[in-house]
CSV table of C-alpha atoms in Angstrom, one decimal:
chain,number,residue,atom,x,y,z
A,264,UNK,CA,111.8,80.8,58.8
A,265,UNK,CA,108.3,81.0,58.1
A,266,UNK,CA,105.8,83.4,58.3
A,267,UNK,CA,102.1,82.8,59.9
A,268,UNK,CA,99.1,85.4,58.9
A,269,UNK,CA,98.4,87.0,62.2
A,270,UNK,CA,96.4,89.8,64.0
A,271,UNK,CA,98.0,92.1,66.1
A,272,UNK,CA,98.6,96.0,66.9
A,273,UNK,CA,94.8,97.0,67.9
A,274,UNK,CA,96.2,99.8,70.3
A,275,UNK,CA,97.8,101.7,67.3
A,276,UNK,CA,94.2,101.8,65.6
A,277,UNK,CA,92.1,102.9,68.1
A,278,UNK,CA,95.0,105.3,69.9
A,279,UNK,CA,95.0,103.0,72.9
A,280,UNK,CA,98.5,102.5,74.3
A,281,UNK,CA,97.1,99.4,76.6
A,282,UNK,CA,96.5,97.9,73.3
A,283,UNK,CA,99.5,97.8,71.6
A,284,UNK,CA,102.3,94.8,70.5
A,285,UNK,CA,105.0,95.8,70.8
A,286,UNK,CA,107.5,95.5,67.8
A,287,UNK,CA,111.4,94.1,68.1
A,288,UNK,CA,112.9,91.4,69.7
A,289,UNK,CA,110.8,89.8,72.3
A,290,UNK,CA,111.9,86.7,74.6
A,291,UNK,CA,110.2,83.3,75.0
A,292,UNK,CA,109.1,83.5,78.9
A,293,UNK,CA,106.8,80.8,78.9
A,294,UNK,CA,104.8,78.3,77.1
A,295,UNK,CA,101.3,77.1,78.3
A,296,UNK,CA,100.1,74.6,76.3
A,297,UNK,CA,96.3,76.8,78.1
A,298,UNK,CA,96.0,79.5,79.7
A,299,UNK,CA,93.0,81.4,81.2
A,300,UNK,CA,93.4,85.0,79.6
A,301,UNK,CA,92.1,87.7,82.6
A,302,UNK,CA,91.4,91.3,80.8
A,303,UNK,CA,91.0,93.9,83.2
A,304,UNK,CA,89.0,97.1,82.7
A,305,UNK,CA,87.5,98.8,80.6
A,306,UNK,CA,87.7,95.2,78.9
A,307,UNK,CA,86.7,92.9,81.5
A,308,UNK,CA,87.4,89.7,80.2
A,309,UNK,CA,88.3,86.2,80.9
A,310,UNK,CA,89.6,83.9,78.0
A,311,UNK,CA,90.7,80.2,77.4
A,312,UNK,CA,93.3,80.4,75.1
A,313,UNK,CA,95.4,77.7,73.7
A,314,UNK,CA,99.1,76.9,72.8
A,315,UNK,CA,100.4,80.3,74.7
A,316,UNK,CA,104.0,81.7,74.5
A,317,UNK,CA,104.5,84.5,76.9
A,318,UNK,CA,106.8,87.1,75.0
A,319,UNK,CA,106.6,89.9,77.9
A,320,UNK,CA,105.8,90.7,81.5
A,321,UNK,CA,103.0,93.4,80.3
A,322,UNK,CA,100.9,90.4,79.1
A,323,UNK,CA,101.5,90.0,75.5
A,324,UNK,CA,101.4,86.1,74.4
A,325,UNK,CA,101.1,84.7,71.1
A,326,UNK,CA,98.5,82.3,71.2
A,327,UNK,CA,95.5,80.6,68.6
A,328,UNK,CA,92.5,82.2,68.3
A,329,UNK,CA,90.0,80.6,65.7
A,330,UNK,CA,88.0,83.4,66.3
A,331,UNK,CA,90.1,85.6,64.5
A,332,UNK,CA,91.0,83.7,61.5
A,333,UNK,CA,89.0,85.9,58.8
A,334,UNK,CA,90.7,88.8,60.2
A,335,UNK,CA,94.4,87.5,60.1
A,336,UNK,CA,96.5,88.7,58.0
A,337,UNK,CA,94.5,91.4,56.7
A,338,UNK,CA,92.6,93.3,60.2
A,339,UNK,CA,93.8,94.5,63.7
A,340,UNK,CA,91.5,93.2,66.3
A,341,UNK,CA,94.0,92.1,69.0
A,342,UNK,CA,93.9,93.6,72.4
A,343,UNK,CA,97.8,93.4,71.9
A,344,UNK,CA,98.7,89.6,71.4
A,345,UNK,CA,99.6,88.0,68.3
A,346,UNK,CA,96.3,85.8,67.3
A,347,UNK,CA,97.0,82.9,65.0
A,348,UNK,CA,94.9,80.5,63.1
A,349,UNK,CA,95.0,76.6,64.7
A,350,UNK,CA,96.5,75.4,62.5
A,351,UNK,CA,99.8,77.7,62.5
A,352,UNK,CA,99.7,78.2,66.2
């Protein structure tokens, strides 16, 4: 089994349960080559993400995020998703 550096769990660090990446077993619900992420207040952003794998009904995805490559494996900056590099996604 391969391990991939990622960025997760920002919610734990800022004490915001709406930003937590849940641990444990996840089930792949859906795979999408491209998906428009629409995030509600207080963040209010629209972001096109690639290689998306939905792992929960509450908005958690594993997806490519080239903007966090420098953070992946060492700093948690995600809003609840698991961010991977383009080569890992």
